[in-house]
Short mmCIF file of C-alpha atoms in Angstrom, two decimals:
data_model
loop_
_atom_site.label_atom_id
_atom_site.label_comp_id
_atom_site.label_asym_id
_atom_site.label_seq_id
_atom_site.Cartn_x
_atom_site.Cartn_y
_atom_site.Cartn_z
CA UNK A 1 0.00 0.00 0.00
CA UNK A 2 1.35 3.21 -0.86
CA UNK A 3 2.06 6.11 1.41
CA UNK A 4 -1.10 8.10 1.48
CA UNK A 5 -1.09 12.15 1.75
CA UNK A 6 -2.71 14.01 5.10
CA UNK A 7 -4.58 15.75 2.59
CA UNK A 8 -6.44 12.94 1.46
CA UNK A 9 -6.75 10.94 4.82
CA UNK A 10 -8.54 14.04 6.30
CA UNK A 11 -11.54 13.10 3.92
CA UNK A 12 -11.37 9.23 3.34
CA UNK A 13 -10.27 8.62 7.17
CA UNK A 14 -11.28 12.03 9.19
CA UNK A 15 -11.60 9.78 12.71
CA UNK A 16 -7.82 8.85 12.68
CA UNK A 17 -6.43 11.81 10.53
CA UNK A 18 -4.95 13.58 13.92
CA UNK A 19 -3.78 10.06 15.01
CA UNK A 20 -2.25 9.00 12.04
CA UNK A 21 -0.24 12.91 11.92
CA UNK A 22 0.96 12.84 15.71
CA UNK A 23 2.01 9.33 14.75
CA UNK A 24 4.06 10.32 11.49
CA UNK A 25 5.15 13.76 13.29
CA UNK A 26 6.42 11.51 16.36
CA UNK A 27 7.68 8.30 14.42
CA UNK A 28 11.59 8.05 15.15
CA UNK A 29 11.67 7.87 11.35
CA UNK A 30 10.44 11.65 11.23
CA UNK A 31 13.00 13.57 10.07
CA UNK A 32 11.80 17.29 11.30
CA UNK A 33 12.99 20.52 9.21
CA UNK A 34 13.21 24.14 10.37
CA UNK A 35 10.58 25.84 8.14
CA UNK A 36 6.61 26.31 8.51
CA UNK A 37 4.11 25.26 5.92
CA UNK A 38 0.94 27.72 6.55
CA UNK A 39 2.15 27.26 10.25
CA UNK A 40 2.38 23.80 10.42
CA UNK A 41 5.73 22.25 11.31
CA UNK A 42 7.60 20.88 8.22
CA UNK A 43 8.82 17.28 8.22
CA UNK A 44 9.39 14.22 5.92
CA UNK A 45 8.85 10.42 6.78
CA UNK A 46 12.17 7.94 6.01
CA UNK A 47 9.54 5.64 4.82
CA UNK A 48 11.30 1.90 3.36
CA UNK A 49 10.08 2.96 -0.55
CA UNK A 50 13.15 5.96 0.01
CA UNK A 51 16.04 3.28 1.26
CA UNK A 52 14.95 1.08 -2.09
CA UNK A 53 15.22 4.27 -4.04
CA UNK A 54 18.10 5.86 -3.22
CA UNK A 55 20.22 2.38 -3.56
CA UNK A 56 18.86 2.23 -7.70
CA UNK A 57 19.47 6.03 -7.93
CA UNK A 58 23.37 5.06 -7.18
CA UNK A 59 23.36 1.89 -8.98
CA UNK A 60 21.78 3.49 -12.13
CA UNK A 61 24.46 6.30 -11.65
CA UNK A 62 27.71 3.97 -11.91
CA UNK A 63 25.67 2.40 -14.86
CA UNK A 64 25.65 5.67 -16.64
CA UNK A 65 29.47 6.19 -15.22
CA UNK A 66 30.75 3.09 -16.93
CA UNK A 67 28.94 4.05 -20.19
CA UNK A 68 30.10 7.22 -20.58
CA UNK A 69 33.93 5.54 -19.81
CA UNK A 70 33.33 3.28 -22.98
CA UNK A 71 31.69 5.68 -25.25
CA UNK A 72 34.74 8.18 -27.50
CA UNK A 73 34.55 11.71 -25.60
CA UNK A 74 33.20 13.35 -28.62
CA UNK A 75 30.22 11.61 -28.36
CA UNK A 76 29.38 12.54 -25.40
CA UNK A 77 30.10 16.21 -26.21
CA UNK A 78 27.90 15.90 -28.65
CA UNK A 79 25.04 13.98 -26.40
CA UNK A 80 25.40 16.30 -23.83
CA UNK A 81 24.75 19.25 -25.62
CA UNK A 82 22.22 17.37 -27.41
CA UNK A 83 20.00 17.20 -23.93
CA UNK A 84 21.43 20.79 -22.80
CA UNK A 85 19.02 21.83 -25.79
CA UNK A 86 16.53 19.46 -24.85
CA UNK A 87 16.55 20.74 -20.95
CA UNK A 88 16.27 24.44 -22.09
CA UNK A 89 13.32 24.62 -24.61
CA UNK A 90 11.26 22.23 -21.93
CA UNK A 91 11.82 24.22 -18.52
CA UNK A 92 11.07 27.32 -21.28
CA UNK A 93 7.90 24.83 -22.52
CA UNK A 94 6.96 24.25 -18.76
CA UNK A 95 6.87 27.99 -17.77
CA UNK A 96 4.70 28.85 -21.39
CA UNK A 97 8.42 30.78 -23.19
CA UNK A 98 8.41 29.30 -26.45
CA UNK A 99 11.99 28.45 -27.33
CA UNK A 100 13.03 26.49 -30.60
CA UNK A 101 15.70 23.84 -30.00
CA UNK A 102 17.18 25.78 -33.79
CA UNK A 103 17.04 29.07 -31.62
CA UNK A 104 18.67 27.55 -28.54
CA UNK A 105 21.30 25.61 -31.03
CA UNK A 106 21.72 29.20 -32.50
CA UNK A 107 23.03 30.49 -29.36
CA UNK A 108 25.37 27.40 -28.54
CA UNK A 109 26.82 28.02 -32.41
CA UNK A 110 27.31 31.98 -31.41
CA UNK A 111 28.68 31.99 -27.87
CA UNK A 112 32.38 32.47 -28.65
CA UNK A 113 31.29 35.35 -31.12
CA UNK A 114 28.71 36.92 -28.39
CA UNK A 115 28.89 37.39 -25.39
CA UNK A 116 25.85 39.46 -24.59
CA UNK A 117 21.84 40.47 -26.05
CA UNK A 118 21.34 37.54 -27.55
CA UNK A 119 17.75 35.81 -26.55
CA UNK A 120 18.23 32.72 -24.05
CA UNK A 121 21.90 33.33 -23.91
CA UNK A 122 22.41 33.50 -19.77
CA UNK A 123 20.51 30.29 -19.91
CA UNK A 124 22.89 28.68 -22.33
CA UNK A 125 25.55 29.73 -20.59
CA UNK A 126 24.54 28.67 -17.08
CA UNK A 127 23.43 24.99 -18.56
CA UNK A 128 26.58 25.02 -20.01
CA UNK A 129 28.84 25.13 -16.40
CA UNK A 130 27.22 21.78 -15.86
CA UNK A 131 28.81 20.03 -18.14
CA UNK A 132 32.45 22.14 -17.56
CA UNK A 133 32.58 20.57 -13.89
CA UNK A 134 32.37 24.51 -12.64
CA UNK A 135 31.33 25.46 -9.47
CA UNK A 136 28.37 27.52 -7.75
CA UNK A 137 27.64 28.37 -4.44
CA UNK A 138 23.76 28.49 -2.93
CA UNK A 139 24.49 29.74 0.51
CA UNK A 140 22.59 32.71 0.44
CA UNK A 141 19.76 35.16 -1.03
CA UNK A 142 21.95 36.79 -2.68
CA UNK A 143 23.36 33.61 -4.10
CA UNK A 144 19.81 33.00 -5.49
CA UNK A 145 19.56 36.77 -7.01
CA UNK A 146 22.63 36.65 -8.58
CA UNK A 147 21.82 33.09 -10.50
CA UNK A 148 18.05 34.68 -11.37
CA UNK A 149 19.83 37.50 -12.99
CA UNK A 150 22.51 35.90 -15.15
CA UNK A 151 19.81 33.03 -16.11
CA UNK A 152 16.59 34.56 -16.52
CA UNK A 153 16.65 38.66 -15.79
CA UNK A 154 17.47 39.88 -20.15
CA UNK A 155 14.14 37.91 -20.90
CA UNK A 156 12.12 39.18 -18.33
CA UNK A 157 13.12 42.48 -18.64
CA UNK A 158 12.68 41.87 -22.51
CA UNK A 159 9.19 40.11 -22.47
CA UNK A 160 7.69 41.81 -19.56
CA UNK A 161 9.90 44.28 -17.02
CA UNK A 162 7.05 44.84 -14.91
CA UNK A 163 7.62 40.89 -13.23
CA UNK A 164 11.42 42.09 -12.44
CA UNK A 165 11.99 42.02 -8.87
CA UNK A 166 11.24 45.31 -7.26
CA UNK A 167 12.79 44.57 -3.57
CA UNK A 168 16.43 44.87 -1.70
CA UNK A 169 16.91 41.16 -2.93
CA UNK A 170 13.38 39.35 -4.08
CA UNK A 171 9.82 40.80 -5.30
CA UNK A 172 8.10 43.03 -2.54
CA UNK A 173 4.76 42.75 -3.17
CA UNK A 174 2.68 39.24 -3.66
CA UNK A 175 2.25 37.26 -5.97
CA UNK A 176 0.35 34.01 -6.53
CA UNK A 177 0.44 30.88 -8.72
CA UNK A 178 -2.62 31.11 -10.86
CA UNK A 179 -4.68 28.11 -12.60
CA UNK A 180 -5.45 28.14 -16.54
CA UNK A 181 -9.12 29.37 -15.37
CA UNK A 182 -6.88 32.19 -13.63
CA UNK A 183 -8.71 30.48 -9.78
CA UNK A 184 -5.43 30.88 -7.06
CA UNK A 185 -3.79 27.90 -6.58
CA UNK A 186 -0.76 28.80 -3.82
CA UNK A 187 0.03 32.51 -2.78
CA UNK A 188 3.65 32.97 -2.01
CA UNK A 189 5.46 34.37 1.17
CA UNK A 190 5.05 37.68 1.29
CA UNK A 191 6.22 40.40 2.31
CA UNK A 192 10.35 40.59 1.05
CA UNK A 193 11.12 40.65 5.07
CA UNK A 194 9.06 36.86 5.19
CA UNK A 195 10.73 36.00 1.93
CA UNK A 196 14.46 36.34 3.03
CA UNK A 197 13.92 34.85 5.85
CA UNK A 198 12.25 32.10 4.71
CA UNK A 199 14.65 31.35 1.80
CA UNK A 200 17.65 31.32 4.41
CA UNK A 201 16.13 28.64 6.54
CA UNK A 202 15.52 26.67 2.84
CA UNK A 203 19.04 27.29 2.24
CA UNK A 204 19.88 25.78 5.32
CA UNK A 205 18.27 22.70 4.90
CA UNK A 206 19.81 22.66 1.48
CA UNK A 207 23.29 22.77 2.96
CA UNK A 208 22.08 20.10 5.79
CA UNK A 209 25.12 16.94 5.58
CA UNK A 210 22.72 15.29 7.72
CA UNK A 211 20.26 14.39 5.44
CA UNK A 212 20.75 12.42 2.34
CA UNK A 213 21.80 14.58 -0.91
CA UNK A 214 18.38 13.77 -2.89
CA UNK A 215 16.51 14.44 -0.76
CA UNK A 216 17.99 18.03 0.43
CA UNK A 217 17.21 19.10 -3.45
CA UNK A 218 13.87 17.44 -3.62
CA UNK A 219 13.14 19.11 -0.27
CA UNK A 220 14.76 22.88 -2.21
CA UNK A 221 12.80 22.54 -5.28
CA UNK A 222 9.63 22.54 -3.28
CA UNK A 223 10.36 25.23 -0.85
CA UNK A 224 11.62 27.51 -3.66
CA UNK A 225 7.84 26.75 -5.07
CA UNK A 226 6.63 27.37 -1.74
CA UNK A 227 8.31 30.70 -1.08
CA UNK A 228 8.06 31.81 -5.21
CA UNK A 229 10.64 34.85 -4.43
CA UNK A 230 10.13 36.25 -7.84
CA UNK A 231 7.09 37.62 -9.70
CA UNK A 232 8.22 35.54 -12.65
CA UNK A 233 11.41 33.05 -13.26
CA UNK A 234 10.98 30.74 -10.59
CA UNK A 235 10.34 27.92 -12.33
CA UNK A 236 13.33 27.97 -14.02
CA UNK A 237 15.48 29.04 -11.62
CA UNK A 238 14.36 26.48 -9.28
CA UNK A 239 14.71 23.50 -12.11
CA UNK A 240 18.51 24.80 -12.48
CA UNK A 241 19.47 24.76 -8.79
CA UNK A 242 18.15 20.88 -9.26
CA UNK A 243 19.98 20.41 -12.17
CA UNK A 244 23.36 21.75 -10.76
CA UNK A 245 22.92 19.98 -7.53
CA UNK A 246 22.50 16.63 -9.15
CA UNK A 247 25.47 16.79 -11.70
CA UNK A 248 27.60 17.21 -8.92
CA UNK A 249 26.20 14.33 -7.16
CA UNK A 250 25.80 12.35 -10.02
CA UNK A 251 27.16 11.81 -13.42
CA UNK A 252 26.74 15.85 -14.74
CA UNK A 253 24.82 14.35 -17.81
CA UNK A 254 21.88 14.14 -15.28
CA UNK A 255 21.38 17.62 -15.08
CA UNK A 256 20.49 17.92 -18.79
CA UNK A 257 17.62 15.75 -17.93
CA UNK A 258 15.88 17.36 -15.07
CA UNK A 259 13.33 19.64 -16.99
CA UNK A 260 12.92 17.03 -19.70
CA UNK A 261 11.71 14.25 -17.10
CA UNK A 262 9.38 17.01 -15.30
CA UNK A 263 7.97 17.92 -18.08
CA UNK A 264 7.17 14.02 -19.26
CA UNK A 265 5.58 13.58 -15.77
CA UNK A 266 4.20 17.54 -15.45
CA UNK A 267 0.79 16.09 -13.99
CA UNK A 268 2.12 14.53 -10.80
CA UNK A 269 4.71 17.19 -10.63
CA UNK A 270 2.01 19.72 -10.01
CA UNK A 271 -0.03 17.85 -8.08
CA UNK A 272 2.87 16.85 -5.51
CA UNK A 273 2.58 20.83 -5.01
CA UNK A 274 -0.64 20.92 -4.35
CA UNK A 275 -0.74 18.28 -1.96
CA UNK A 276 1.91 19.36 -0.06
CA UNK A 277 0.51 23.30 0.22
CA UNK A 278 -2.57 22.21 0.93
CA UNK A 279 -2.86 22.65 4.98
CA UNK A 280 -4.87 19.88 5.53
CA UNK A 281 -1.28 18.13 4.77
CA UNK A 282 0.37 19.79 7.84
CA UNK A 283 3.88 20.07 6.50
CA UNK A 284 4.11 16.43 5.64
CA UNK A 285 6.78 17.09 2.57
CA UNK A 286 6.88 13.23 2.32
CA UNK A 287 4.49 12.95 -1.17
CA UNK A 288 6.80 15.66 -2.84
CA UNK A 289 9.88 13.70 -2.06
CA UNK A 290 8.32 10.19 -3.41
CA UNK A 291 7.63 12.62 -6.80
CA UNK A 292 10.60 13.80 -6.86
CA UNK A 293 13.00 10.57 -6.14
CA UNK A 294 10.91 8.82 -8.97
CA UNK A 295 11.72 11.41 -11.34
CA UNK A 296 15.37 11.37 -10.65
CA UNK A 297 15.20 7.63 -11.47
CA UNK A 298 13.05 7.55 -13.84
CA UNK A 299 15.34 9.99 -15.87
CA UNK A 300 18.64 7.98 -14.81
CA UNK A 301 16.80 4.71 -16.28
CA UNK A 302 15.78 6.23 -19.47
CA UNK A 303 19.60 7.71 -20.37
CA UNK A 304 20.77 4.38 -19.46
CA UNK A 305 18.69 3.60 -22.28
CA UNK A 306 19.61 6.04 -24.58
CA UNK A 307 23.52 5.68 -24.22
CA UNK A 308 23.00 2.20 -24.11
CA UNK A 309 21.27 2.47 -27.62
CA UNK A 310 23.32 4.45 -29.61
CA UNK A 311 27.12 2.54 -27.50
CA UNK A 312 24.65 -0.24 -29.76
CA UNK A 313 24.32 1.65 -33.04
CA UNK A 314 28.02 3.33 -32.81
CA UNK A 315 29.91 -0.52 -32.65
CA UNK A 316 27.54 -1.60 -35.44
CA UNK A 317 28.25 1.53 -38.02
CA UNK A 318 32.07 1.35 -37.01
CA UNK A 319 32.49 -1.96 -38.54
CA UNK A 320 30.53 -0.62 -41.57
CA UNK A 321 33.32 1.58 -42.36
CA UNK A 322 35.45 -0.64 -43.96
CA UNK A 323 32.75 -0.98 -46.91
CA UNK A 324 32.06 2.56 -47.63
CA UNK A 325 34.03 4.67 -50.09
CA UNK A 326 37.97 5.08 -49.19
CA UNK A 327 36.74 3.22 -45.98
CA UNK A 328 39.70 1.64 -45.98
CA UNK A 329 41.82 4.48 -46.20
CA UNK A 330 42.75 5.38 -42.60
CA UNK A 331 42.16 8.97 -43.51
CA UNK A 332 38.76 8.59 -43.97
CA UNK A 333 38.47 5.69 -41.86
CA UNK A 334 38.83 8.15 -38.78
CA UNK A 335 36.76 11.13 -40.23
CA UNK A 336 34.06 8.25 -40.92
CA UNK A 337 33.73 7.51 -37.24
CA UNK A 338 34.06 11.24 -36.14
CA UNK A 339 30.66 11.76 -38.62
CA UNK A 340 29.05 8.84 -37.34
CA UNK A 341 29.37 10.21 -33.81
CA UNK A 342 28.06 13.20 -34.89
CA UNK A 343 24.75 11.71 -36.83
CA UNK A 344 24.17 9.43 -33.48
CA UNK A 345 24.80 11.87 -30.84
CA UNK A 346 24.58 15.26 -31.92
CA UNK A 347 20.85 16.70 -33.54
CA UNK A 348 23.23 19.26 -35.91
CA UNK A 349 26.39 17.37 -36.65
CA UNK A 350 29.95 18.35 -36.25
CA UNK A 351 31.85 21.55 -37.59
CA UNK A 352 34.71 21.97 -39.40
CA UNK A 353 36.39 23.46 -36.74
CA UNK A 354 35.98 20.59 -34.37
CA UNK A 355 36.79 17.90 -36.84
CA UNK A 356 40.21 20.24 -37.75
CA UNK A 357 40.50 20.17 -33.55
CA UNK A 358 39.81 16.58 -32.95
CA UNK A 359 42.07 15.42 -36.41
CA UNK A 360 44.57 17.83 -36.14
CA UNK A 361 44.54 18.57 -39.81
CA UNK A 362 43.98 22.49 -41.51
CA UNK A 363 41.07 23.31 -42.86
CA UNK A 364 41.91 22.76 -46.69
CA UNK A 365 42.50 18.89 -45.71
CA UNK A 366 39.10 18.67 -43.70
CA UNK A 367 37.19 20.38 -46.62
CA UNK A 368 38.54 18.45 -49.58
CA UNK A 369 38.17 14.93 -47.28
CA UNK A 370 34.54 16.13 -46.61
CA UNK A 371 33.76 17.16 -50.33
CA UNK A 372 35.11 13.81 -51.12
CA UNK A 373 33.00 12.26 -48.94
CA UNK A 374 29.79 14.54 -50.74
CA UNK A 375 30.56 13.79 -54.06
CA UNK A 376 29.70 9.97 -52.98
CA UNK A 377 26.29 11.22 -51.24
CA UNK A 378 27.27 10.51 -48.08
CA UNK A 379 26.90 14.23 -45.96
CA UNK A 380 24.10 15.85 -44.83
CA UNK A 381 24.90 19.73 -44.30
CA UNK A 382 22.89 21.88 -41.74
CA UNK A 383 23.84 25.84 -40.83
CA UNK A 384 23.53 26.64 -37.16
CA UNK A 385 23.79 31.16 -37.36
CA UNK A 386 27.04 31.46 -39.06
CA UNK A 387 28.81 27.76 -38.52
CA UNK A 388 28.90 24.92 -40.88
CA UNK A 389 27.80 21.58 -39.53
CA UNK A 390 27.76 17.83 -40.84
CA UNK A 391 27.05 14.30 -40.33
CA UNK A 392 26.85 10.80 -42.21
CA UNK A 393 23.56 9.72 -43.79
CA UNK A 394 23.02 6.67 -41.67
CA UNK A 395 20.14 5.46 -44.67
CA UNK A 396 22.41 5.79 -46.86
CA UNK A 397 24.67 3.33 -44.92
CA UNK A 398 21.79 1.04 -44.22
CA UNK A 399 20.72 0.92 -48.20
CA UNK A 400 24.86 0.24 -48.93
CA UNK A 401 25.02 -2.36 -46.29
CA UNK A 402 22.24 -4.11 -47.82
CA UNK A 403 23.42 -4.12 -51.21
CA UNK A 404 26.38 -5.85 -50.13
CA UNK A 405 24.02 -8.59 -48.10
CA UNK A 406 21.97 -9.55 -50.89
#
């Protein structure tokens, strides 16, 4: 039997509903937190579900660890930025920005050029420090400020300045969460005073050793809901404090997954929310947490899947090699697998630049081995702003291969 919420036991079981509260509140597997819920101690239950969980969280994490090890690094440069596109246009999707993954593969393309005023670009940039192993510091409001204005402040102030916060730190006035019939769903802590000091004891808990890593950022995400500092941006701001936390726990490919999985499971997402701000739930934080830790898997089971698929696809189209055009020729032997790579792993293929990088050959070598490789019908070209991508047509491979198995 699953765990049920307060909120629903104080309908389908009113007689023991206070019991069965002063029992969780009191159980020695109560773990109790510093911060009120409508004025009801918050607290979580260790229930036996979590101890299962966590142990496949970390076993699906060393799978992902030892795939990564036996997969070439380029391919997972290009699989990581691959889901870095994915994770921005759905925690844009989830808030209602509309984002293209070509506009958000635009920016990528233009960030050595640009550095500033381009749409989505502190976004880029922050989802980018994920996968360059830097580090960020959540310690304080100002901490939280400073992230909302590098990652979401240009398009706020671009789409709407009115929603920019208007306080020392946070918004100053309130603000509520609003249903698609525009009916009040969850009003945030109000006013800046309540806000600060509210997002320091969150903080705290964050930065808690004592209680297990998943947990602390499941716990986060829903107080940052709770509290909803800004007028606008907290969604996303929120979703990236998740996705940092968990690439330095785990393998930093998770992060570009956090959004994505939300967004697959958006219904129980937002009703884990409601549950737990409802007061008739009396801080219980226990049915967010159970959302939350079955996201996190669910999205570490289905990249084991994906890396598993194409580590599949990339042994079977290496030994096709040999039977292509000048397959044989080490030359193109090696810029064969570098395009292969790029047509399994990447959405926009590889540039020029990279393959002169990766090869160590100048440009005029990588062009004429490329155009080679076109004359035979083998490239598909794309244009990301001003750079020049390509991959192999994997069909075309397939309909070759087949020839030769007749």
């Amino acid at each position: 039997m699953g765990y049920k919420s307060l909120d629903k036991l104080f309908y389908s079981d009113k007689e023991n509903y206070e019991k069965i509260y002063n029992e969780r509140y009191k159980s020695e597997y109560a773990v109790h937190l510093d911060f009120l819920i409508h004025d009801n101690p918050a607290f979580f239950v260790m229930i036996p579900e979590f101890i299962t969980k966590i142990r496949d969280i970390y076993k699906t994490d060393k799978q992902i660890k030892a795939l990564r090890d036996s997969l070439p690094e380029k391919a997972i440069d290009h699989f990581a930025i691959r889901c870095l596109v994915d994770e921005i246009v759905k925690t844009n999707d989830i808030e209602g920005v509309y984002s293209s993954r070509r506009e958000i593969n635009s920016v990528l393309s233009e960030l050595e050029t640009k550095s500033h005023g381009k749409r989505f670009m502190g976004l880029v940039q922050k989802y980018l420090m994920l996968q360059k192993n830097e580090t960020m510091s959540f310690d304080t409001c100002e901490d939280i400020r400073n992230l909302y204005n590098d990652l979401v402040y240009f398009e706020i102030e671009e789409d709407n300045p009115s929603d920019l916060p208007d306080g020392k730190i946070f918004r100053k006035d309130s603000t509520s969460v609003l249903s698609a019939t525009q009916k009040e769903l969850h009003r945030g802590v109000n006013p800046e005073e309540k806000i600060i000091e509210c997002m320091n004891k969150a903080l705290a808990i964050l930065n808690d050793k004592s209680i297990e890593c998943v947990f602390r950022i499941s716990i986060f995400h829903y107080l940052f809901g709770y509290i909803h500092p800004f007028y606008d941006g907290n969604g996303r701001t929120s979703r990236f404090i998740s996705s940092y936390l968990l690439s330095k726990e785990f393998e930093s490919i998770i992060g570009y997954r956090m959004s994505y999985s939300i967004k697959e499971n958006i219904n129980d997402y937002y009703k884990a929310f409601k549950v737990c701000n409802d007061p008739k739930n009396k801080g219980d934080l226990t049915p967010f947490i159970i959302m939350f830790t079955d996201i996190i898997d669910d999205s570490l089971h289905k990249l084991v899947y994906a890396l598993e698929k194409r580590l599949e696809q990339l042994i079977h189209y290496r030994k096709c090699i040999i039977f292509l055009p000048k397959g044989a020729d080490e030359k193109y032997s090696n810029l064969y697998f570098l395009l292969i790579q790029a047509s399994l792993f990447s959405e926009s293929g590889i540039s020029t630049k990279e393959l002169m990088d990766v090869m160590k050959l100048s440009r005029s070598t990588v062009t004429n081995r490329l155009n080679t490789l076109s004359d035979y019908g083998l490239i598909i070209k794309k244009t990301l702003g001003n750079i020049r991508c390509c991959s192999l047509d994997i069909d075309k491979i397939d309909t070759i291969m087949e020839e030769i198995n007749k």
